[in-house]
Amino acid sequence: MKPAPRKTAPAKSPSVAAKLAKAPHFVRIIGGEWKRTRLAVADKAGLRPTPDRVRETLFNWLASVAGAGGGNLPGWRCVDAFAGTGALGLEAASRGAASVLLCEQDPALVAQLQVLKTKLSAEAVRVERGNGVTALERTPAGSLHAVFLDPPFDNAGLYAPALSAAVRALRPAGVIYLEAARRWNDEELSSLGLVVYRHLKAGAVHAHLLQRAADAAA
């Protein structure tokens, strides 16, 4: 009697998550000179571009602070301290910011940012490979209109030093955008000399727009 044929388990199809991880992924610049320009999102651990809806709301907030029409940020000086894809800093430059520093540690992402800067002829943008906190600490005190902070969610130790360095670098009425996995409470922010100007939650993202406490009280 012949042995029964051995059954072979059917090959497992890749999970939806795995397919999405391998698929090309892009975010877009929402407004300004480079509106609709696509920015590639590399498949890298911890890389988490700010969702389009959150960025749209954020830049509406910033335009309100700037007091300029058309969602523009004329003359603004900004630092995107954990640039990643560059979505936040390039959005600011697209909307007329005079100076934007994109700071990133990953060499492949830095190279990608340099390519984008050249492609867009983005003269107001400077790309730097390095530590975002150190870059903020080197920035002249009181010189920045906006600082964008969206470090990897799993590196909680970056948040407090980044906020402290950002506060020192802010000009009067300047703002800090903080993206985190949780909402920062008033007591934590107060110890750093900050208050919440705006906040929203979208999925796993808590988006905070912060002011210096002294500016809010003025």
mmCIF file of C-alpha atoms in Angstrom:
data_model
loop_
_atom_site.group_PDB
_atom_site.id
_atom_site.type_symbol
_atom_site.label_atom_id
_atom_site.label_comp_id
_atom_site.label_asym_id
_atom_site.label_seq_id
_atom_site.Cartn_x
_atom_site.Cartn_y
_atom_site.Cartn_z
ATOM 1 C CA MET A 1 0.000 0.000 0.000
ATOM 2 C CA LYS A 2 1.406 3.308 -1.027
ATOM 3 C CA PRO A 3 1.727 5.939 1.675
ATOM 4 C CA ALA A 4 -0.725 8.803 1.400
ATOM 5 C CA PRO A 5 0.764 11.738 -0.460
ATOM 6 C CA ARG A 6 2.201 14.308 1.872
ATOM 7 C CA LYS A 7 0.202 17.466 1.933
ATOM 8 C CA THR A 8 2.095 20.663 1.459
ATOM 9 C CA ALA A 9 0.884 23.693 3.333
ATOM 10 C CA PRO A 10 -0.166 26.435 0.940
ATOM 11 C CA ALA A 11 2.263 29.304 0.754
ATOM 12 C CA LYS A 12 1.180 32.145 2.933
ATOM 13 C CA SER A 13 0.368 35.309 1.096
ATOM 14 C CA PRO A 14 2.091 38.428 2.413
ATOM 15 C CA SER A 15 0.122 40.331 4.995
ATOM 16 C CA VAL A 16 -1.466 43.629 4.084
ATOM 17 C CA ALA A 17 0.962 45.369 6.442
ATOM 18 C CA ALA A 18 3.936 43.752 4.702
ATOM 19 C CA LYS A 19 2.627 44.777 1.287
ATOM 20 C CA LEU A 20 2.142 48.342 2.417
ATOM 21 C CA ALA A 21 5.611 48.419 3.949
ATOM 22 C CA LYS A 22 7.159 47.443 0.594
ATOM 23 C CA ALA A 23 4.933 49.604 -1.579
ATOM 24 C CA PRO A 24 6.184 53.031 -2.687
ATOM 25 C CA HIS A 25 4.811 55.617 -0.316
ATOM 26 C CA PHE A 26 4.601 59.364 -0.688
ATOM 27 C CA VAL A 27 3.368 62.453 1.081
ATOM 28 C CA ARG A 28 2.639 65.719 -0.696
ATOM 29 C CA ILE A 29 3.412 69.366 -0.055
ATOM 30 C CA ILE A 30 0.005 70.883 0.608
ATOM 31 C CA GLY A 31 0.332 74.560 -0.306
ATOM 32 C CA GLY A 32 2.524 77.308 -1.660
ATOM 33 C CA GLU A 33 5.013 77.337 -4.522
ATOM 34 C CA TRP A 34 5.555 73.561 -4.583
ATOM 35 C CA LYS A 35 1.974 72.504 -3.925
ATOM 36 C CA ARG A 36 1.296 68.838 -4.788
ATOM 37 C CA THR A 37 5.021 67.969 -5.009
ATOM 38 C CA ARG A 38 5.439 64.360 -3.887
ATOM 39 C CA LEU A 39 8.001 63.464 -1.225
ATOM 40 C CA ALA A 40 9.053 59.811 -1.089
ATOM 41 C CA VAL A 41 8.855 58.099 2.296
ATOM 42 C CA ALA A 42 11.707 55.633 2.804
ATOM 43 C CA ASP A 43 11.073 52.305 4.524
ATOM 44 C CA LYS A 44 13.020 53.090 7.693
ATOM 45 C CA ALA A 45 12.320 52.281 11.324
ATOM 46 C CA GLY A 46 10.998 55.296 13.224
ATOM 47 C CA LEU A 47 10.345 57.365 10.081
ATOM 48 C CA ARG A 48 6.854 58.749 10.534
ATOM 49 C CA PRO A 49 5.860 61.606 8.240
ATOM 50 C CA THR A 50 3.319 63.984 9.737
ATOM 51 C CA PRO A 51 -0.063 62.975 8.248
ATOM 52 C CA ASP A 52 -1.414 65.249 5.513
ATOM 53 C CA ARG A 53 -4.482 66.248 7.530
ATOM 54 C CA VAL A 54 -2.360 67.199 10.528
ATOM 55 C CA ARG A 55 0.031 69.231 8.367
ATOM 56 C CA GLU A 56 -2.864 71.044 6.721
ATOM 57 C CA THR A 57 -4.260 72.016 10.123
ATOM 58 C CA LEU A 58 -0.816 72.952 11.444
ATOM 59 C CA PHE A 59 -0.076 75.306 8.568
ATOM 60 C CA ASN A 60 -3.492 76.911 8.922
ATOM 61 C CA TRP A 61 -2.538 77.606 12.542
ATOM 62 C CA LEU A 62 0.850 78.982 11.483
ATOM 63 C CA ALA A 63 -0.703 81.218 8.816
ATOM 64 C CA SER A 64 -2.960 82.634 11.515
ATOM 65 C CA VAL A 65 0.087 83.367 13.681
ATOM 66 C CA ALA A 66 1.869 84.952 10.702
ATOM 67 C CA GLY A 67 -1.139 87.113 9.903
ATOM 68 C CA ALA A 68 -0.456 86.860 6.165
ATOM 69 C CA GLY A 69 -2.895 85.955 3.418
ATOM 70 C CA GLY A 70 -2.906 82.780 1.369
ATOM 71 C CA GLY A 71 -1.447 80.597 4.113
ATOM 72 C CA ASN A 72 1.987 82.158 3.653
ATOM 73 C CA LEU A 73 4.841 82.533 6.151
ATOM 74 C CA PRO A 74 6.771 85.445 4.616
ATOM 75 C CA GLY A 75 10.207 86.070 6.086
ATOM 76 C CA TRP A 76 9.965 83.257 8.623
ATOM 77 C CA ARG A 77 13.086 81.537 9.922
ATOM 78 C CA CYS A 78 12.486 77.870 10.775
ATOM 79 C CA VAL A 79 14.290 74.728 11.912
ATOM 80 C CA ASP A 80 12.964 71.230 11.178
ATOM 81 C CA ALA A 81 15.086 69.464 13.792
ATOM 82 C CA PHE A 82 14.196 65.836 12.956
ATOM 83 C CA ALA A 83 13.553 66.352 9.273
ATOM 84 C CA GLY A 84 13.056 62.791 7.966
ATOM 85 C CA THR A 85 11.240 63.288 4.654
ATOM 86 C CA GLY A 86 11.476 67.075 5.073
ATOM 87 C CA ALA A 87 7.691 67.423 4.825
ATOM 88 C CA LEU A 88 7.384 70.065 7.560
ATOM 89 C CA GLY A 89 10.385 72.200 6.646
ATOM 90 C CA LEU A 90 9.742 72.033 2.894
ATOM 91 C CA GLU A 91 6.105 72.971 3.459
ATOM 92 C CA ALA A 92 7.305 76.078 5.327
ATOM 93 C CA ALA A 93 9.725 76.957 2.516
ATOM 94 C CA SER A 94 6.998 76.400 -0.076
ATOM 95 C CA ARG A 95 4.923 78.976 1.772
ATOM 96 C CA GLY A 96 7.573 81.686 1.685
ATOM 97 C CA ALA A 97 9.777 81.095 4.721
ATOM 98 C CA ALA A 98 13.047 82.964 4.262
ATOM 99 C CA SER A 99 15.252 80.351 5.927
ATOM 100 C CA VAL A 100 14.647 76.677 6.706
ATOM 101 C CA LEU A 101 17.193 74.299 8.200
ATOM 102 C CA LEU A 102 16.466 70.610 7.640
ATOM 103 C CA CYS A 103 18.480 68.635 10.189
ATOM 104 C CA GLU A 104 18.652 64.841 9.930
ATOM 105 C CA GLN A 105 21.069 62.158 11.167
ATOM 106 C CA ASP A 106 20.367 59.333 8.712
ATOM 107 C CA PRO A 107 22.803 59.672 5.758
ATOM 108 C CA ALA A 108 20.373 58.175 3.216
ATOM 109 C CA LEU A 109 17.640 60.607 4.235
ATOM 110 C CA VAL A 110 20.113 63.505 4.129
ATOM 111 C CA ALA A 111 21.025 62.526 0.553
ATOM 112 C CA GLN A 112 17.328 62.390 -0.350
ATOM 113 C CA LEU A 113 16.791 65.855 1.128
ATOM 114 C CA GLN A 114 19.738 67.230 -0.851
ATOM 115 C CA VAL A 115 18.211 65.844 -4.063
ATOM 116 C CA LEU A 116 14.879 67.501 -3.240
ATOM 117 C CA LYS A 117 16.557 70.815 -2.470
ATOM 118 C CA THR A 118 18.257 70.755 -5.873
ATOM 119 C CA LYS A 119 15.130 69.591 -7.718
ATOM 120 C CA LEU A 120 13.035 72.399 -6.217
ATOM 121 C CA SER A 121 15.786 75.058 -6.487
ATOM 122 C CA ALA A 122 15.022 75.683 -2.832
ATOM 123 C CA GLU A 123 17.466 78.474 -2.088
ATOM 124 C CA ALA A 124 15.942 79.184 1.327
ATOM 125 C CA VAL A 125 16.549 75.577 2.447
ATOM 126 C CA ARG A 126 19.736 74.281 4.052
ATOM 127 C CA VAL A 127 20.243 70.561 4.678
ATOM 128 C CA GLU A 128 22.512 69.467 7.500
ATOM 129 C CA ARG A 129 23.453 66.010 8.710
ATOM 130 C CA GLY A 130 23.559 66.046 12.487
ATOM 131 C CA ASN A 131 21.772 66.078 15.805
ATOM 132 C CA GLY A 132 18.650 68.257 15.843
ATOM 133 C CA VAL A 133 19.060 69.252 19.486
ATOM 134 C CA THR A 134 22.668 70.329 18.885
ATOM 135 C CA ALA A 135 21.591 72.315 15.828
ATOM 136 C CA LEU A 136 19.032 74.183 17.928
ATOM 137 C CA GLU A 137 21.596 74.833 20.660
ATOM 138 C CA ARG A 138 23.867 76.444 18.044
ATOM 139 C CA THR A 139 21.075 78.650 16.718
ATOM 140 C CA PRO A 140 21.285 82.279 17.873
ATOM 141 C CA ALA A 141 18.927 82.912 20.786
ATOM 142 C CA GLY A 142 15.665 84.620 19.908
ATOM 143 C CA SER A 143 16.062 84.142 16.147
ATOM 144 C CA LEU A 144 13.436 81.592 15.033
ATOM 145 C CA HIS A 145 9.789 82.027 14.111
ATOM 146 C CA ALA A 146 9.065 78.277 14.191
ATOM 147 C CA VAL A 147 10.697 75.058 15.333
ATOM 148 C CA PHE A 148 9.338 71.701 14.165
ATOM 149 C CA LEU A 149 9.917 68.788 16.563
ATOM 150 C CA ASP A 150 8.720 65.305 15.606
ATOM 151 C CA PRO A 151 11.361 62.897 16.905
ATOM 152 C CA PRO A 152 10.813 59.119 16.802
ATOM 153 C CA PHE A 153 8.056 58.169 19.234
ATOM 154 C CA ASP A 154 10.246 55.482 20.799
ATOM 155 C CA ASN A 155 12.998 57.950 21.717
ATOM 156 C CA ALA A 156 11.254 59.766 24.557
ATOM 157 C CA GLY A 157 14.548 61.059 25.928
ATOM 158 C CA LEU A 158 14.849 63.512 23.022
ATOM 159 C CA TYR A 159 11.732 65.499 23.807
ATOM 160 C CA ALA A 160 12.701 67.549 26.875
ATOM 161 C CA PRO A 161 16.175 68.616 25.621
ATOM 162 C CA ALA A 162 14.746 69.426 22.193
ATOM 163 C CA LEU A 163 12.010 71.584 23.734
ATOM 164 C CA SER A 164 14.503 73.373 25.997
ATOM 165 C CA ALA A 165 16.795 74.153 23.066
ATOM 166 C CA ALA A 166 13.839 75.274 20.948
ATOM 167 C CA VAL A 167 12.522 77.662 23.613
ATOM 168 C CA ARG A 168 15.894 79.426 23.794
ATOM 169 C CA ALA A 169 16.011 79.806 20.007
ATOM 170 C CA LEU A 170 12.496 81.272 19.643
ATOM 171 C CA ARG A 171 11.949 84.911 18.871
ATOM 172 C CA PRO A 172 9.091 86.784 20.619
ATOM 173 C CA ALA A 173 5.753 85.311 19.463
ATOM 174 C CA GLY A 174 7.561 82.345 17.915
ATOM 175 C CA VAL A 175 6.020 78.879 18.033
ATOM 176 C CA ILE A 176 7.067 75.247 18.465
ATOM 177 C CA TYR A 177 5.296 72.369 16.760
ATOM 178 C CA LEU A 178 5.561 69.234 18.886
ATOM 179 C CA GLU A 179 4.393 65.855 17.601
ATOM 180 C CA ALA A 180 4.199 63.034 20.132
ATOM 181 C CA ALA A 181 2.491 59.759 20.952
ATOM 182 C CA ARG A 182 0.725 61.364 23.924
ATOM 183 C CA ARG A 183 -0.568 64.728 24.985
ATOM 184 C CA TRP A 184 1.923 66.755 26.994
ATOM 185 C CA ASN A 185 0.244 68.175 30.076
ATOM 186 C CA ASP A 186 0.312 71.781 31.254
ATOM 187 C CA GLU A 187 2.592 71.035 34.204
ATOM 188 C CA GLU A 188 5.273 69.416 32.032
ATOM 189 C CA LEU A 189 5.199 72.255 29.538
ATOM 190 C CA SER A 190 5.129 74.937 32.218
ATOM 191 C CA SER A 191 8.403 73.605 33.663
ATOM 192 C CA LEU A 192 9.952 74.331 30.245
ATOM 193 C CA GLY A 193 8.403 77.803 30.003
ATOM 194 C CA LEU A 194 5.767 76.756 27.450
ATOM 195 C CA VAL A 195 1.992 76.726 27.069
ATOM 196 C CA VAL A 196 -0.301 75.040 24.551
ATOM 197 C CA TYR A 197 -1.666 77.366 21.883
ATOM 198 C CA ARG A 198 -3.392 74.638 19.840
ATOM 199 C CA HIS A 199 -3.720 70.847 20.088
ATOM 200 C CA LEU A 200 -5.288 68.064 18.047
ATOM 201 C CA LYS A 201 -5.247 64.278 18.061
ATOM 202 C CA ALA A 202 -5.317 62.314 14.810
ATOM 203 C CA GLY A 203 -4.968 58.562 15.206
ATOM 204 C CA ALA A 204 -1.806 57.882 17.201
ATOM 205 C CA VAL A 205 -0.502 61.433 16.735
ATOM 206 C CA HIS A 206 -0.826 64.270 19.238
ATOM 207 C CA ALA A 207 -0.038 67.562 17.520
ATOM 208 C CA HIS A 208 0.783 70.528 19.762
ATOM 209 C CA LEU A 209 1.457 74.116 18.770
ATOM 210 C CA LEU A 210 3.299 75.712 21.681
ATOM 211 C CA GLN A 211 4.177 79.262 22.704
ATOM 212 C CA ARG A 212 6.520 80.625 25.314
ATOM 213 C CA ALA A 213 4.556 81.290 28.477
ATOM 214 C CA ALA A 214 5.785 84.890 28.524
ATOM 215 C CA ASP A 215 4.396 85.501 25.030
ATOM 216 C CA ALA A 216 1.025 83.987 25.898
ATOM 217 C CA ALA A 217 0.746 86.202 28.975
ATOM 218 C CA ALA A 218 1.662 89.387 27.104
#
